[in-house]
Amino acid sequence: MIRTNTNYLQLSHRYLFAEIAQQVNAYKAEHPEANIIRLGIGDVTCPLPDAAIKAMHHAVDECADGKTFRGYGPEHGYDFLIDAIMAHDFTPRGIQLDREEVFISDGAKSDTGNIGDILSTDNIVGITDPVYPVYVDTNIMAGRTIKYIPCHADNGFTGDIPTEHLDIIYLCYPNNPTGAVITKEKLAEWVNYALREKALILYDSAYEAFISSDDIPHSIYEIEGAKECAIEFRSFSKTAGFTGVRCGYTIIPKELKGADGTSLNALWNRRQCSKFNGASYISQRGAEAIFTPEGQQQVRATIQHYMKNAQLIRESLAFFGLTVYGGEHSPYIWVSTPDGEDSWHFFHRLLHDANVVVTPGEGFGTHGEGYVRITAFGTWENSLEAMERIKKIL
Ligand code: MLT
C-alpha cells in the first residue's frame, strides 16, 4: 500500500504564484487580444549582466574541450565563487567566514525550503505574516506547528518580539512581500531573543542588493551573536537576473549548534552531499563574474533601473490616494487596496479592467488581506502604462 505524506493535504490547493499564473492564463485564453502587464511574481525582465554572459560563454567553451571539461563539481560549490562571495559580501562588512561556512546552491527558494531536512519536526516555528509562502508550505509539508507573527504598519512590518518560546523564526529583510526593511536595533532584538530562547533564525536576505543606505543591515551577521543563532540565505536571482540561470548561497556558521551540540553546518554538509550535486559550473562562473568591477557596475545599473520603476509606482499610487509601503530599499511595493477592498477582488478587478497582474496580499497570509503587492521588476514602459491603467479604474 502506498502511504502518502498526508501533511500535503493541509496545503492550499496550489502554490500562490501557480494559482495566479493559472488565473491569468485562463483570462488570456478567453481574451487573447488582451495586452497583459505582469507585475505579480517577482521575476526579472532585464537581460543578464554582460560580464556574466561572457563568463558563462567562456565556461561553455571550457566544457567543450576535453582538457578543461568539468563534470561533477564540489557539492559545496567551487572555491572561486566562495572566495569572491566572502571577499565582496562579507569581509568589507567586518564579517569573517570560512570557506566551509558558505554553501553554493541553485537558489534561496530551494535552500529555505530544504533547510527543514536538518531540523526536527518537533520544533515550534514562528513565521511572520504576511510572508513568502515557501516557509509556510514547507513547514506544513513537514508537519511542524506554526505560530504566526503579525506584521503590520504599526510595527513597521518587522513583527513584535514574541512573549512565548519559539524554536525557529523565519525573517526576511528587505521583506518579501511588504518591501519593509529592518533596523540594526530591531534585528539585534530578534538576535537577542534567539540567543535567550536558544532558537534558530532563518534569515532570508535575497533582496539585500536593493538596500541603498548604510544604516540598514545587509547581513544578520552584522549583529553581535548572530553566528550562534542564525543561518542566512542569499540569491543571485534578483541581484543579477539569475531567476532562470539559478544560483544562490547559504551561510551556516560553525558556531551554530543544535540542543545536543550537533553542528548544523556538519548536518547541512551531509545533507547536501547526499541530496545535491551542486549548482552548474556555468552558473557559478556567471555568478563569480558579478563580483568583477564591470559586473558590479552592470548589476548596479540594473538595480537602479528597477528602483526607478519602484519610485514611479510608489509615487503614482500615493498620488492616486492609495497608501503605499516599501519600494525604497526593495523591489516590492505593498499597497492598501482602495476602501479596504478584498485583495483577491482587487486582483481580479485589476486583471479584468486594467489587464494588470499584481499579487493579492491575502496570498501571503491573513495579515496580507487589504493589500496587494506590485513588483518593480517590469520594464519602465510597462510600469508607466500600468500606472495609467490603474489610475483609470480607481
Ligand atoms: C516572489 O514573487 O515572491 C518571488 O519571485 C518568488 C521567488 O523568488 O521564488
mmCIF file of N, CA, C and O in Angstrom, residues 11 15-16 28 34 44 47 83 106 110 138 174 183 215 236 248 317 380:
data_model
loop_
_atom_site.group_PDB
_atom_site.id
_atom_site.type_symbol
_atom_site.label_atom_id
_atom_site.label_comp_id
_atom_site.label_asym_id
_atom_site.label_seq_id
_atom_site.Cartn_x
_atom_site.Cartn_y
_atom_site.Cartn_z
ATOM 1 N N LEU A 11 -2.100 21.658 2.714
ATOM 2 C CA LEU A 11 -1.652 22.813 1.920
ATOM 3 C C LEU A 11 -2.808 23.403 1.127
ATOM 4 O O LEU A 11 -3.774 22.697 0.818
ATOM 5 N N TYR A 15 0.245 26.343 -5.176
ATOM 6 C CA TYR A 15 1.236 27.327 -4.734
ATOM 7 C C TYR A 15 0.784 28.696 -5.238
ATOM 8 O O TYR A 15 0.267 28.818 -6.364
ATOM 9 N N LEU A 16 0.951 29.732 -4.401
ATOM 10 C CA LEU A 16 0.395 31.056 -4.717
ATOM 11 C C LEU A 16 0.655 31.495 -6.155
ATOM 12 O O LEU A 16 -0.269 31.876 -6.883
ATOM 13 N N LYS A 28 -6.364 35.037 -20.208
ATOM 14 C CA LYS A 28 -5.718 35.255 -21.519
ATOM 15 C C LYS A 28 -6.352 34.354 -22.595
ATOM 16 O O LYS A 28 -6.531 34.784 -23.739
ATOM 17 N N ALA A 34 -5.929 40.652 -25.162
ATOM 18 C CA ALA A 34 -5.542 41.481 -24.002
ATOM 19 C C ALA A 34 -4.020 41.626 -23.926
ATOM 20 O O ALA A 34 -3.288 40.645 -24.020
ATOM 21 N N VAL A 44 12.440 38.874 -12.900
ATOM 22 C CA VAL A 44 13.163 39.988 -13.512
ATOM 23 C C VAL A 44 12.919 40.035 -15.025
ATOM 24 O O VAL A 44 12.552 39.030 -15.628
ATOM 25 N N PRO A 47 17.996 41.757 -19.174
ATOM 26 C CA PRO A 47 18.892 40.643 -19.514
ATOM 27 C C PRO A 47 20.028 40.513 -18.502
ATOM 28 O O PRO A 47 20.268 41.408 -17.685
ATOM 29 N N ASP A 83 35.182 32.247 -2.584
ATOM 30 C CA ASP A 83 36.151 33.299 -2.242
ATOM 31 C C ASP A 83 35.638 34.672 -2.667
ATOM 32 O O ASP A 83 35.778 35.654 -1.935
ATOM 33 N N ASP A 106 21.392 26.203 -5.846
ATOM 34 C CA ASP A 106 20.685 26.662 -7.042
ATOM 35 C C ASP A 106 19.659 27.739 -6.694
ATOM 36 O O ASP A 106 18.777 28.044 -7.487
ATOM 37 N N SER A 110 15.111 26.946 -2.935
ATOM 38 C CA SER A 110 15.391 25.557 -2.582
ATOM 39 C C SER A 110 15.967 25.472 -1.167
ATOM 40 O O SER A 110 15.574 24.606 -0.382
ATOM 41 N N THR A 138 6.530 24.674 3.284
ATOM 42 C CA THR A 138 7.497 23.599 3.574
ATOM 43 C C THR A 138 7.386 23.127 5.022
ATOM 44 O O THR A 138 7.669 21.967 5.316
ATOM 45 N N PRO A 174 15.519 42.948 3.187
ATOM 46 C CA PRO A 174 14.283 43.618 2.845
ATOM 47 C C PRO A 174 13.182 42.591 2.589
ATOM 48 O O PRO A 174 13.430 41.545 2.004
ATOM 49 N N THR A 183 15.777 47.717 11.017
ATOM 50 C CA THR A 183 16.933 48.468 11.525
ATOM 51 C C THR A 183 17.877 47.502 12.246
ATOM 52 O O THR A 183 17.475 46.404 12.644
ATOM 53 N N ASP A 215 22.856 52.412 6.954
ATOM 54 C CA ASP A 215 22.291 52.173 8.291
ATOM 55 C C ASP A 215 21.503 50.873 8.353
ATOM 56 O O ASP A 215 21.194 50.377 9.431
ATOM 57 N N PHE A 236 21.316 35.113 -6.233
ATOM 58 C CA PHE A 236 21.724 35.965 -7.356
ATOM 59 C C PHE A 236 20.524 36.277 -8.262
ATOM 60 O O PHE A 236 20.670 36.978 -9.257
ATOM 61 N N GLY A 248 22.577 30.585 -5.899
ATOM 62 C CA GLY A 248 22.424 31.314 -4.639
ATOM 63 C C GLY A 248 23.397 30.725 -3.641
ATOM 64 O O GLY A 248 24.238 29.891 -4.006
ATOM 65 N N LEU A 317 0.958 55.697 -7.143
ATOM 66 C CA LEU A 317 -0.163 55.148 -6.368
ATOM 67 C C LEU A 317 -0.488 56.046 -5.174
ATOM 68 O O LEU A 317 -1.665 56.222 -4.838
ATOM 69 N N TRP A 380 10.324 49.773 -17.788
ATOM 70 C CA TRP A 380 9.890 51.134 -17.474
ATOM 71 C C TRP A 380 8.572 51.437 -18.192
ATOM 72 O O TRP A 380 7.626 51.947 -17.593
#
